[in-house]
CSV table of C-alpha atoms and ligand atoms in Angstrom, one decimal:
chain,number,residue,atom,x,y,z
R,1,UNK,CA,241.4,-58.9,16.4
R,2,UNK,CA,240.3,-55.5,17.5
R,3,UNK,CA,240.4,-52.8,14.8
R,4,UNK,CA,242.4,-49.6,15.5
R,5,UNK,CA,240.2,-46.6,14.7
R,6,UNK,CA,241.6,-43.4,13.4
R,7,UNK,CA,240.0,-40.2,14.7
R,8,UNK,CA,237.5,-40.1,11.8
R,9,UNK,CA,236.3,-43.7,12.5
R,10,UNK,CA,238.4,-45.2,9.7
R,11,UNK,CA,239.5,-48.7,10.5
R,12,UNK,CA,243.2,-49.5,10.1
R,13,UNK,CA,242.6,-53.2,9.9
R,14,UNK,CA,239.7,-55.4,9.0
R,15,UNK,CA,238.1,-57.3,11.9
R,16,UNK,CA,238.5,-61.0,11.8
R,17,UNK,CA,235.4,-61.5,14.1
R,18,UNK,CA,233.2,-59.8,11.5
R,19,UNK,CA,232.0,-63.2,10.1
R,20,UNK,CA,233.5,-62.5,6.7
R,21,UNK,CA,232.1,-60.9,3.5
R,22,UNK,CA,228.6,-61.5,2.3
R,23,UNK,CA,226.4,-60.7,-0.7
R,24,UNK,CA,222.7,-59.9,-0.4
R,25,UNK,CA,220.5,-60.1,-3.5
R,26,UNK,CA,217.0,-58.6,-3.1
R,27,UNK,CA,214.1,-60.0,-5.2
R,28,UNK,CA,211.4,-57.4,-4.7
R,29,UNK,CA,208.3,-59.2,-5.9
R,30,UNK,CA,205.6,-61.2,-4.2
R,31,UNK,CA,202.5,-63.0,-5.5
R,32,UNK,CA,200.4,-61.0,-3.0
R,33,UNK,CA,201.2,-58.6,-0.2
R,34,UNK,CA,200.7,-59.8,3.4
R,35,UNK,CA,198.8,-57.3,5.5
R,36,UNK,CA,201.5,-57.1,8.2
R,37,UNK,CA,204.5,-56.8,6.0
R,38,UNK,CA,206.4,-53.5,5.3
R,39,UNK,CA,209.4,-55.0,3.4
R,40,UNK,CA,210.3,-53.5,0.1
R,41,UNK,CA,208.1,-55.8,-2.0
R,42,UNK,CA,205.7,-55.3,-4.9
R,43,UNK,CA,203.0,-57.2,-6.8
R,44,UNK,CA,203.0,-57.1,-10.5
R,45,UNK,CA,199.7,-58.7,-11.8
R,46,UNK,CA,200.9,-58.3,-15.4
R,47,UNK,CA,204.0,-60.5,-14.7
R,48,UNK,CA,207.6,-59.7,-14.1
R,49,UNK,CA,210.4,-59.7,-16.7
R,50,UNK,CA,212.4,-62.0,-14.4
R,51,UNK,CA,215.4,-62.5,-16.7
R,52,UNK,CA,215.6,-58.8,-17.4
R,53,UNK,CA,215.7,-58.1,-13.6
R,54,UNK,CA,218.3,-60.9,-13.2
R,55,UNK,CA,220.5,-59.2,-15.8
R,56,UNK,CA,220.2,-55.9,-13.9
R,57,UNK,CA,221.1,-57.7,-10.7
R,58,UNK,CA,224.2,-59.2,-12.3
R,59,UNK,CA,225.2,-55.7,-13.7
R,60,UNK,CA,224.9,-54.2,-10.2
R,61,UNK,CA,227.1,-57.0,-8.8
R,62,UNK,CA,229.7,-56.2,-11.4
R,63,UNK,CA,229.6,-52.5,-10.4
R,64,UNK,CA,230.3,-53.4,-6.8
R,65,UNK,CA,233.1,-55.9,-7.7
R,66,UNK,CA,234.8,-53.2,-9.8
R,67,UNK,CA,234.4,-50.6,-7.2
R,68,UNK,CA,235.9,-52.8,-4.5
R,69,UNK,CA,238.9,-53.5,-6.7
R,70,UNK,CA,241.4,-56.3,-6.5
R,71,UNK,CA,242.9,-55.2,-3.1
R,72,UNK,CA,239.6,-55.3,-1.2
R,73,UNK,CA,238.3,-58.3,-3.0
R,74,UNK,CA,237.8,-61.4,-0.8
R,75,UNK,CA,235.7,-64.5,-1.3
R,76,UNK,CA,232.0,-64.4,-0.2
R,77,UNK,CA,231.2,-66.5,2.9
R,78,UNK,CA,227.5,-66.1,2.1
R,79,UNK,CA,225.1,-65.3,-0.7
R,80,UNK,CA,221.5,-64.5,0.5
R,81,UNK,CA,218.5,-64.3,-1.9
R,82,UNK,CA,216.0,-62.3,0.2
R,83,UNK,CA,212.8,-60.6,-0.6
R,84,UNK,CA,210.0,-60.3,-1.4
R,85,UNK,CA,209.7,-63.8,-2.5
R,86,UNK,CA,212.9,-65.1,-4.2
R,87,UNK,CA,211.3,-68.6,-4.5
R,88,UNK,CA,209.3,-67.0,-7.4
R,89,UNK,CA,212.6,-66.5,-9.3
R,90,UNK,CA,213.4,-68.7,-12.2
R,91,UNK,CA,216.0,-71.2,-11.0
R,92,UNK,CA,218.0,-70.2,-14.1
R,93,UNK,CA,218.3,-66.7,-12.7
R,94,UNK,CA,219.4,-67.9,-9.3
R,95,UNK,CA,222.1,-70.1,-11.0
R,96,UNK,CA,223.2,-67.1,-13.1
R,97,UNK,CA,223.6,-64.9,-10.1
R,98,UNK,CA,225.4,-67.5,-8.0
R,99,UNK,CA,227.7,-67.9,-11.0
R,100,UNK,CA,228.3,-64.1,-11.1
R,101,UNK,CA,229.3,-64.0,-7.4
R,102,UNK,CA,231.7,-66.9,-8.0
R,103,UNK,CA,233.2,-65.2,-11.0
R,104,UNK,CA,233.5,-61.7,-9.4
R,105,UNK,CA,234.6,-62.5,-5.9
R,106,UNK,CA,234.9,-66.3,-5.5
R,107,UNK,CA,233.3,-68.0,-2.6
R,108,UNK,CA,234.7,-69.7,0.6
R,109,UNK,CA,235.0,-73.5,0.7
R,110,UNK,CA,231.9,-73.9,2.9
R,111,UNK,CA,229.9,-70.9,1.4
R,112,UNK,CA,226.3,-70.5,2.7
R,113,UNK,CA,223.8,-69.9,-0.1
R,114,UNK,CA,220.4,-69.1,1.3
R,115,UNK,CA,217.1,-68.5,-0.5
R,116,UNK,CA,213.9,-67.3,1.2
R,117,UNK,CA,210.9,-69.3,0.1
R,118,UNK,CA,207.1,-69.2,0.5
R,119,UNK,CA,205.5,-72.6,1.3
R,120,UNK,CA,203.0,-72.6,-1.6
R,121,UNK,CA,203.2,-75.7,-3.8
R,122,UNK,CA,204.4,-73.6,-6.8
R,123,UNK,CA,207.4,-72.4,-4.8
R,124,UNK,CA,208.2,-75.7,-3.1
R,125,UNK,CA,207.9,-77.3,-6.6
R,126,UNK,CA,211.1,-75.4,-7.5
R,127,UNK,CA,213.2,-76.5,-4.5
R,128,UNK,CA,215.0,-79.3,-6.4
R,129,UNK,CA,216.0,-76.9,-9.2
R,130,UNK,CA,217.2,-74.3,-6.6
R,131,UNK,CA,219.3,-76.9,-5.0
R,132,UNK,CA,220.8,-77.8,-8.4
R,133,UNK,CA,221.5,-74.1,-9.0
R,134,UNK,CA,223.7,-74.1,-5.9
R,135,UNK,CA,221.4,-73.1,-3.0
R,136,UNK,CA,222.3,-75.0,0.1
R,137,UNK,CA,220.1,-73.4,2.7
R,138,UNK,CA,216.4,-72.4,2.5
R,139,UNK,CA,214.4,-70.3,4.8
R,140,UNK,CA,210.7,-71.0,4.5
R,141,UNK,CA,208.0,-68.4,5.6
R,142,UNK,CA,205.7,-70.7,7.5
R,143,UNK,CA,204.4,-68.1,10.0
R,144,UNK,CA,201.9,-70.4,11.6
R,145,UNK,CA,200.8,-74.1,11.7
R,146,UNK,CA,197.1,-73.2,12.3
R,147,UNK,CA,194.8,-72.7,9.3
R,148,UNK,CA,192.7,-69.9,10.9
R,149,UNK,CA,195.8,-68.0,11.9
R,150,UNK,CA,197.2,-68.3,8.4
R,151,UNK,CA,194.0,-66.8,7.1
R,152,UNK,CA,194.2,-63.9,9.6
R,153,UNK,CA,197.8,-63.3,8.5
R,154,UNK,CA,196.6,-63.1,4.9
R,155,UNK,CA,198.8,-66.0,3.8
R,156,UNK,CA,198.2,-67.9,0.5
R,157,UNK,CA,199.2,-71.3,2.0
R,158,UNK,CA,197.6,-73.5,4.6
R,159,UNK,CA,199.0,-75.8,7.3
R,160,UNK,CA,199.3,-78.8,5.0
R,161,UNK,CA,201.2,-76.7,2.4
R,162,UNK,CA,203.6,-75.5,5.2
R,163,UNK,CA,204.3,-79.0,6.5
R,164,UNK,CA,204.8,-80.3,2.9
R,165,UNK,CA,207.1,-77.5,2.0
R,166,UNK,CA,209.3,-78.1,5.1
R,167,UNK,CA,209.4,-81.8,4.2
R,168,UNK,CA,210.4,-81.1,0.6
R,169,UNK,CA,213.0,-78.6,1.9
R,170,UNK,CA,214.6,-81.2,4.1
R,171,UNK,CA,214.8,-83.5,1.1
R,172,UNK,CA,216.7,-81.0,-1.1
R,173,UNK,CA,218.8,-78.8,1.2
R,174,UNK,CA,221.3,-79.7,3.9
R,175,UNK,CA,220.3,-76.6,5.9
R,176,UNK,CA,216.7,-75.7,6.5
R,177,UNK,CA,215.1,-72.8,8.6
R,178,UNK,CA,211.6,-71.6,8.8
R,179,UNK,CA,209.9,-68.4,10.1
R,180,UNK,CA,207.0,-68.3,12.5
R,181,UNK,CA,205.1,-65.2,13.7
R,182,UNK,CA,203.9,-65.3,17.3
R,183,UNK,CA,202.3,-62.8,19.8
R,184,UNK,CA,199.3,-62.8,17.5
R,185,UNK,CA,195.9,-61.4,18.7
R,186,UNK,CA,194.4,-63.6,21.4
R,187,UNK,CA,197.2,-66.1,21.4
R,188,UNK,CA,197.5,-67.8,24.8
R,189,UNK,CA,200.8,-69.3,26.1
R,190,UNK,CA,199.2,-72.7,26.0
R,191,UNK,CA,198.2,-72.4,22.3
R,192,UNK,CA,201.7,-71.1,21.4
R,193,UNK,CA,203.3,-73.9,23.4
R,194,UNK,CA,201.4,-76.5,21.3
R,195,UNK,CA,202.2,-74.8,18.0
R,196,UNK,CA,205.8,-74.2,18.8
R,197,UNK,CA,206.3,-77.8,20.1
R,198,UNK,CA,205.0,-79.0,16.7
R,199,UNK,CA,207.2,-76.6,14.8
R,200,UNK,CA,210.2,-78.0,16.8
R,201,UNK,CA,209.4,-81.5,15.6
R,202,UNK,CA,209.5,-80.2,12.0
R,203,UNK,CA,212.6,-78.0,12.5
R,204,UNK,CA,216.1,-78.7,11.1
R,205,UNK,CA,219.0,-76.7,12.6
R,206,UNK,CA,217.4,-73.2,12.6
R,207,UNK,CA,214.2,-71.4,13.4
R,208,UNK,CA,213.3,-67.6,13.2
R,209,UNK,CA,210.5,-66.8,15.7
R,210,UNK,CA,209.3,-63.2,15.3
R,211,UNK,CA,206.8,-61.4,17.5
R,212,UNK,CA,204.1,-59.8,15.4
R,213,UNK,CA,204.9,-56.1,14.9
R,214,UNK,CA,202.3,-53.6,13.7
R,215,UNK,CA,204.3,-51.7,11.1
R,216,UNK,CA,203.1,-48.2,10.1
R,217,UNK,CA,201.2,-47.8,6.8
R,218,UNK,CA,200.3,-51.4,6.5
R,219,UNK,CA,196.7,-52.8,6.4
R,220,UNK,CA,197.3,-54.3,9.9
R,221,UNK,CA,198.2,-50.8,11.2
R,222,UNK,CA,194.9,-49.5,9.9
R,223,UNK,CA,192.9,-52.5,11.2
R,224,UNK,CA,194.6,-52.2,14.6
R,225,UNK,CA,193.9,-48.5,14.7
R,226,UNK,CA,190.3,-49.2,13.9
R,227,UNK,CA,190.1,-51.6,16.9
R,228,UNK,CA,189.5,-54.7,14.6
R,229,UNK,CA,192.0,-56.6,16.7
R,230,UNK,CA,194.2,-56.2,19.8
R,231,UNK,CA,197.8,-57.4,20.1
R,232,UNK,CA,199.1,-58.9,23.3
R,233,UNK,CA,200.1,-56.3,25.9
R,234,UNK,CA,203.7,-56.3,27.2
R,235,UNK,CA,202.9,-58.8,30.0
R,236,UNK,CA,201.1,-61.2,27.7
R,237,UNK,CA,203.9,-60.8,25.1
R,238,UNK,CA,206.5,-61.5,27.8
R,239,UNK,CA,204.7,-64.8,28.8
R,240,UNK,CA,204.8,-65.9,25.1
R,241,UNK,CA,208.4,-64.9,24.8
R,242,UNK,CA,209.2,-67.0,27.9
R,243,UNK,CA,207.4,-70.0,26.4
R,244,UNK,CA,209.6,-69.5,23.3
R,245,UNK,CA,212.9,-69.4,25.2
R,246,UNK,CA,212.0,-72.4,27.4
R,247,UNK,CA,210.8,-74.7,24.6
R,248,UNK,CA,213.5,-73.9,22.1
R,249,UNK,CA,216.3,-74.2,24.7
R,250,UNK,CA,215.1,-77.6,25.9
R,251,UNK,CA,214.8,-78.7,22.2
R,252,UNK,CA,218.5,-77.8,21.7
R,253,UNK,CA,217.8,-74.7,19.6
R,254,UNK,CA,218.4,-71.8,22.0
R,255,UNK,CA,218.3,-68.2,20.9
R,256,UNK,CA,221.5,-67.0,19.5
R,257,UNK,CA,219.8,-63.7,18.5
R,258,UNK,CA,216.7,-62.0,19.8
R,259,UNK,CA,214.4,-63.8,17.3
R,260,UNK,CA,216.7,-66.5,15.9
R,261,UNK,CA,217.3,-70.0,17.3
R,262,UNK,CA,219.8,-72.6,16.2
R,263,UNK,CA,221.5,-75.8,17.1
R,264,UNK,CA,225.2,-75.1,17.7
R,265,UNK,CA,226.8,-74.6,14.3
R,266,UNK,CA,223.4,-74.1,12.6
R,267,UNK,CA,223.4,-70.3,13.0
R,268,UNK,CA,222.7,-68.2,9.9
R,269,UNK,CA,226.2,-67.0,8.9
R,270,UNK,CA,224.8,-64.3,6.6
R,271,UNK,CA,222.9,-62.6,9.4
R,272,UNK,CA,225.9,-63.0,11.7
R,273,UNK,CA,227.8,-60.8,9.2
R,274,UNK,CA,225.1,-58.1,9.7
R,275,UNK,CA,224.9,-58.4,13.5
R,276,UNK,CA,228.7,-58.4,13.9
R,277,UNK,CA,229.0,-55.3,11.6
R,278,UNK,CA,230.9,-57.1,8.8
R,279,UNK,CA,231.0,-56.1,5.2
R,280,UNK,CA,228.3,-56.9,2.7
R,281,UNK,CA,227.3,-55.9,-0.8
R,282,UNK,CA,223.5,-55.4,-1.2
R,283,UNK,CA,222.1,-55.4,-4.8
R,284,UNK,CA,218.5,-55.1,-6.0
R,285,UNK,CA,215.8,-52.6,-5.3
R,286,UNK,CA,216.0,-51.2,-1.7
R,287,UNK,CA,219.0,-53.3,-0.8
R,288,UNK,CA,221.4,-52.0,1.9
R,289,UNK,CA,225.2,-52.6,2.0
R,290,UNK,CA,228.2,-51.9,4.2
R,291,UNK,CA,231.7,-51.7,2.8
R,292,UNK,CA,235.1,-51.0,4.4
R,293,UNK,CA,236.7,-48.7,1.8
R,294,UNK,CA,240.0,-46.7,1.7
R,295,UNK,CA,238.3,-43.7,3.3
R,296,UNK,CA,236.4,-45.7,6.0
R,297,UNK,CA,233.1,-47.6,6.2
R,298,UNK,CA,230.4,-46.8,3.7
R,299,UNK,CA,226.6,-47.3,3.9
R,300,UNK,CA,224.9,-48.0,0.7
R,301,UNK,CA,221.2,-48.2,-0.2
R,302,UNK,CA,219.5,-48.5,-3.6
R,303,UNK,CA,216.4,-47.0,-5.2
R,304,UNK,CA,213.4,-49.0,-3.8
R,305,UNK,CA,211.0,-49.0,-6.9
R,306,UNK,CA,211.9,-52.0,-9.0
R,307,UNK,CA,211.4,-50.5,-12.4
R,308,UNK,CA,213.2,-47.2,-11.5
R,309,UNK,CA,216.0,-49.2,-9.9
R,310,UNK,CA,216.4,-51.2,-13.1
R,311,UNK,CA,216.5,-48.1,-15.3
R,312,UNK,CA,219.2,-46.7,-13.1
R,313,UNK,CA,221.3,-49.9,-13.4
R,314,UNK,CA,220.8,-50.1,-17.1
R,315,UNK,CA,221.9,-46.5,-17.6
R,316,UNK,CA,224.8,-46.1,-15.1
R,317,UNK,CA,225.5,-49.6,-13.7
R,318,UNK,CA,224.1,-49.2,-10.3
R,319,UNK,CA,220.9,-48.1,-8.5
R,320,UNK,CA,222.5,-46.4,-5.5
R,321,UNK,CA,220.5,-43.6,-3.8
R,322,UNK,CA,222.6,-43.6,-0.6
R,323,UNK,CA,226.4,-43.9,-0.7
R,324,UNK,CA,227.7,-42.3,2.5
R,325,UNK,CA,230.6,-42.7,4.8
R,326,UNK,CA,229.7,-43.6,8.4
R,327,UNK,CA,231.4,-41.5,11.0
R,328,UNK,CA,232.8,-42.9,14.2
R,329,UNK,CA,229.7,-42.3,16.3
R,330,UNK,CA,227.4,-43.9,13.7
R,331,UNK,CA,229.7,-46.9,13.5
R,332,UNK,CA,229.6,-47.3,17.3
R,333,UNK,CA,225.8,-46.9,17.4
R,334,UNK,CA,225.4,-49.5,14.7
R,335,UNK,CA,227.6,-52.0,16.5
R,336,UNK,CA,225.4,-51.5,19.6
R,337,UNK,CA,222.1,-51.8,17.8
R,338,UNK,CA,223.2,-54.9,15.8
R,339,UNK,CA,225.6,-56.6,18.3
R,340,UNK,CA,223.4,-56.4,21.3
R,341,UNK,CA,220.7,-58.5,19.5
R,342,UNK,CA,223.1,-61.4,19.8
R,343,UNK,CA,223.1,-63.7,22.8
R,344,UNK,CA,227.0,-63.4,22.7
R,345,UNK,CA,226.7,-59.6,23.0
R,346,UNK,CA,229.4,-57.1,22.1
R,347,UNK,CA,233.0,-56.5,22.8
R,348,UNK,CA,233.2,-53.1,24.6
R,349,UNK,CA,236.8,-52.6,23.3
R,350,UNK,CA,235.6,-52.9,19.7
R,351,UNK,CA,232.9,-50.3,20.5
R,352,UNK,CA,235.5,-48.0,21.9
R,353,UNK,CA,237.8,-48.5,18.8
R,354,UNK,CA,234.9,-47.8,16.4
R,355,UNK,CA,233.4,-44.9,18.3
R,356,UNK,CA,236.5,-43.3,19.7
R,357,UNK,CA,235.1,-43.4,23.3
R,358,UNK,CA,234.2,-46.1,25.7
R,359,UNK,CA,230.6,-46.9,26.8
R,360,UNK,CA,229.7,-45.0,29.9
R,361,UNK,CA,230.6,-47.2,32.9
R,362,UNK,CA,227.8,-45.8,35.1
R,363,UNK,CA,225.2,-46.7,32.5
R,364,UNK,CA,226.5,-50.2,32.3
R,365,UNK,CA,226.4,-50.5,36.1
R,366,UNK,CA,222.9,-49.1,36.2
R,367,UNK,CA,221.6,-51.5,33.5
R,368,UNK,CA,223.4,-54.4,35.2
R,369,UNK,CA,221.9,-53.5,38.5
R,370,UNK,CA,218.5,-53.6,36.9
R,371,UNK,CA,219.2,-57.1,35.7
R,372,UNK,CA,219.0,-56.0,32.0
R,373,UNK,CA,222.7,-56.3,31.1
R,374,UNK,CA,225.4,-58.8,32.1
R,375,UNK,CA,229.2,-58.5,31.9
R,376,UNK,CA,230.9,-61.8,31.1
R,377,UNK,CA,234.3,-62.8,32.6
R,378,UNK,CA,235.9,-62.2,29.2
R,379,UNK,CA,234.6,-58.6,29.3
R,380,UNK,CA,231.8,-59.0,26.7
R,381,UNK,CA,228.5,-57.2,27.4
R,382,UNK,CA,225.3,-59.0,26.7
R,383,UNK,CA,221.6,-58.4,27.2
R,384,UNK,CA,219.9,-60.7,29.7
R,385,UNK,CA,216.6,-62.6,29.2
R,386,UNK,CA,214.9,-59.8,31.2
R,387,UNK,CA,216.7,-57.2,28.9
R,388,UNK,CA,215.7,-58.7,25.5
R,389,UNK,CA,212.0,-57.8,25.8
R,390,UNK,CA,213.1,-54.1,26.2
R,391,UNK,CA,216.1,-54.3,24.0
R,392,UNK,CA,215.5,-51.0,22.2
R,393,UNK,CA,215.5,-49.1,25.5
R,394,UNK,CA,218.7,-50.8,26.6
R,395,UNK,CA,220.5,-49.9,23.4
R,396,UNK,CA,219.2,-46.3,23.6
R,397,UNK,CA,220.5,-46.0,27.1
R,398,UNK,CA,224.0,-47.3,26.2
R,399,UNK,CA,224.3,-45.2,23.1
R,400,UNK,CA,223.3,-42.0,24.8
B,501,SAM,C1,210.9,-61.6,3.4
B,501,SAM,S1,209.9,-62.5,4.4
B,501,SAM,C2,210.2,-64.2,4.2
B,501,SAM,C3,210.0,-64.9,2.9
B,501,SAM,C4,208.7,-64.9,2.2
B,501,SAM,N1,208.4,-63.7,1.6
B,501,SAM,C5,207.5,-65.3,3.1
B,501,SAM,O1,206.8,-64.4,3.6
B,501,SAM,O2,207.3,-66.5,3.2
B,501,SAM,C6,210.6,-62.3,6.0
B,501,SAM,C7,209.9,-62.7,7.3
B,501,SAM,O3,209.7,-61.6,8.1
B,501,SAM,C8,208.7,-61.8,9.0
B,501,SAM,N2,207.8,-60.6,9.1
B,501,SAM,C9,207.5,-59.8,8.1
B,501,SAM,N3,206.8,-58.8,8.6
B,501,SAM,C10,206.6,-59.0,10.0
B,501,SAM,C11,205.9,-58.4,11.0
B,501,SAM,N4,205.2,-57.3,10.8
B,501,SAM,N5,205.9,-58.9,12.3
B,501,SAM,C12,206.6,-60.0,12.5
B,501,SAM,N6,207.3,-60.7,11.5
B,501,SAM,C13,207.3,-60.2,10.3
B,501,SAM,C14,207.9,-63.0,8.5
B,501,SAM,O4,208.1,-64.1,9.4
B,501,SAM,C15,208.6,-63.3,7.1
B,501,SAM,O5,208.7,-64.7,6.9
B,502,SF4,S1,205.8,-61.6,4.3
B,502,SF4,FE1,206.8,-62.4,2.5
B,502,SF4,S2,205.2,-63.0,1.0
B,502,SF4,FE2,204.3,-61.6,2.5
B,502,SF4,S3,204.4,-59.6,1.6
B,502,SF4,FE3,206.2,-59.8,3.0
B,502,SF4,S4,207.8,-60.6,1.7
B,502,SF4,FE4,205.9,-60.9,0.6
C-alpha cells in the first residue's frame, strides 16, 4: 500500500510495507570503550545502578504508550536491546522491560526480541538467563577471529572467547547473528577471505559485516591523524568488499543491506523497520524514534548523558531533547537514505507520496548510465554492486 501524502507531508494511511512497529531500548554502558566506537556509550568504574536505570526505561516506555494512545497502539513486531553493551544488563531487568512492552503494546505472534552481546565469558554466561527472559535473537560483537586484530581493535575478548560465545549463543537462541569489522589496516583480500570463510562456518542465519570507519573524536581518529596506521584506500576497500559479497553469496547469506547478510527469512526485522521508514519508539539515553502521529511523522531523540536522562525521566516521565515533526522533504530524504541501503531498494512512488515530488528522471538515467543504479521491472530503484561502495554520493545525487 502506498501512503497518500497531504501537502505538509502528513500521511493519510499507514504503510503496510513498513515492517510493522518496533521498540528500541538503549543500554548506554560498556565495560570499556573500544577506540573506534562513537556510539552513545559510557564506562562507569564505580558501577551502574542497573535496576534504577531499568525502572527509568520502563517509565519512558509508559510515557510513549500513553502518548500514542489507544487508537495508534499496535503490537510490537520487534524489541531490540542495543547499546552500549546490553549483555551487561541483569537478566531480571531485560525480563522486566520485555514484560512492560507486552503490557503496554502487546507483541506480534512471532515477535523478534534481540539483545546485543559482547563475547566475553561474563556476558556469554548470561545467555541462558536472557533466553529465559524472552530474548529469541542475539547479535554478538565478534569483530575479528584473529587475536592480534582483536588487540588492535581494543577488544576485551580473544578468538577463543568469540568462538565459545557463538557456540553458547547457538545453544540458547533460535536466531543468532554476529558482527565483524573488516577493511582494517593492512588487511589483504586473502587474509579477509580466510577469516570470513571461517566466520561463515560459525554463522547462523545472519551476519553484520562492517567496514572500519574512522569516526571523528575517537582514539582511532587521533591515531590515524598521527599516522600510527593507514586504512585501506578506496581500491583496496573495494577488493575487500568484493570478497565479502562473493563469499557470503556463495554461502547462502547474500547482502540484503549494505552491511548485513542473511539467509532468506533470517533478515533482522528490527532493522528492516528502520530501513523501510516504519514506526519505532526509542527509549534510553540518546535513543532515536519515529512516530506517525495525528499531525504527521515525528522524530524523537533523548538526552544522551545517562544520569541526566534518568533525572529527566524521573521528574517528567521522559528524557526527550528532540521532538519535532518531519516535513515532506525530510521524510523523502530519510526514505532515500534508509531505503537505498537495502538490496531491494525503494519504491519511487512511495518517495513521491512522502516528498510531494518525484525523483528527477534525468538523475536516475544518469546514475543508471553510470551503472550505479538499476530500475527493476516492478519499478523499484536499487543501488547496484558498483553503486554500494559510493552509496552516500548516489543518495546525495538523487536527493538533490
Ligand atoms: C553496539 S555495538 C555491538 C555490541 C557490543 N557493544 C559489542 O561491541 O560487542 C555495534 C557494532 O557496531 C560496529 N561498529 C562500531 N563502531 C564501528 C566503526 N567505527 N567501524 C565499523 N564498525 C563499527 C561493531 O561491529 C559493533 O559490534
Ligand atoms: S563497540 Fe560495543 S563494546 Fe565497544 S565501545 Fe562500542 S558499544 Fe561498547
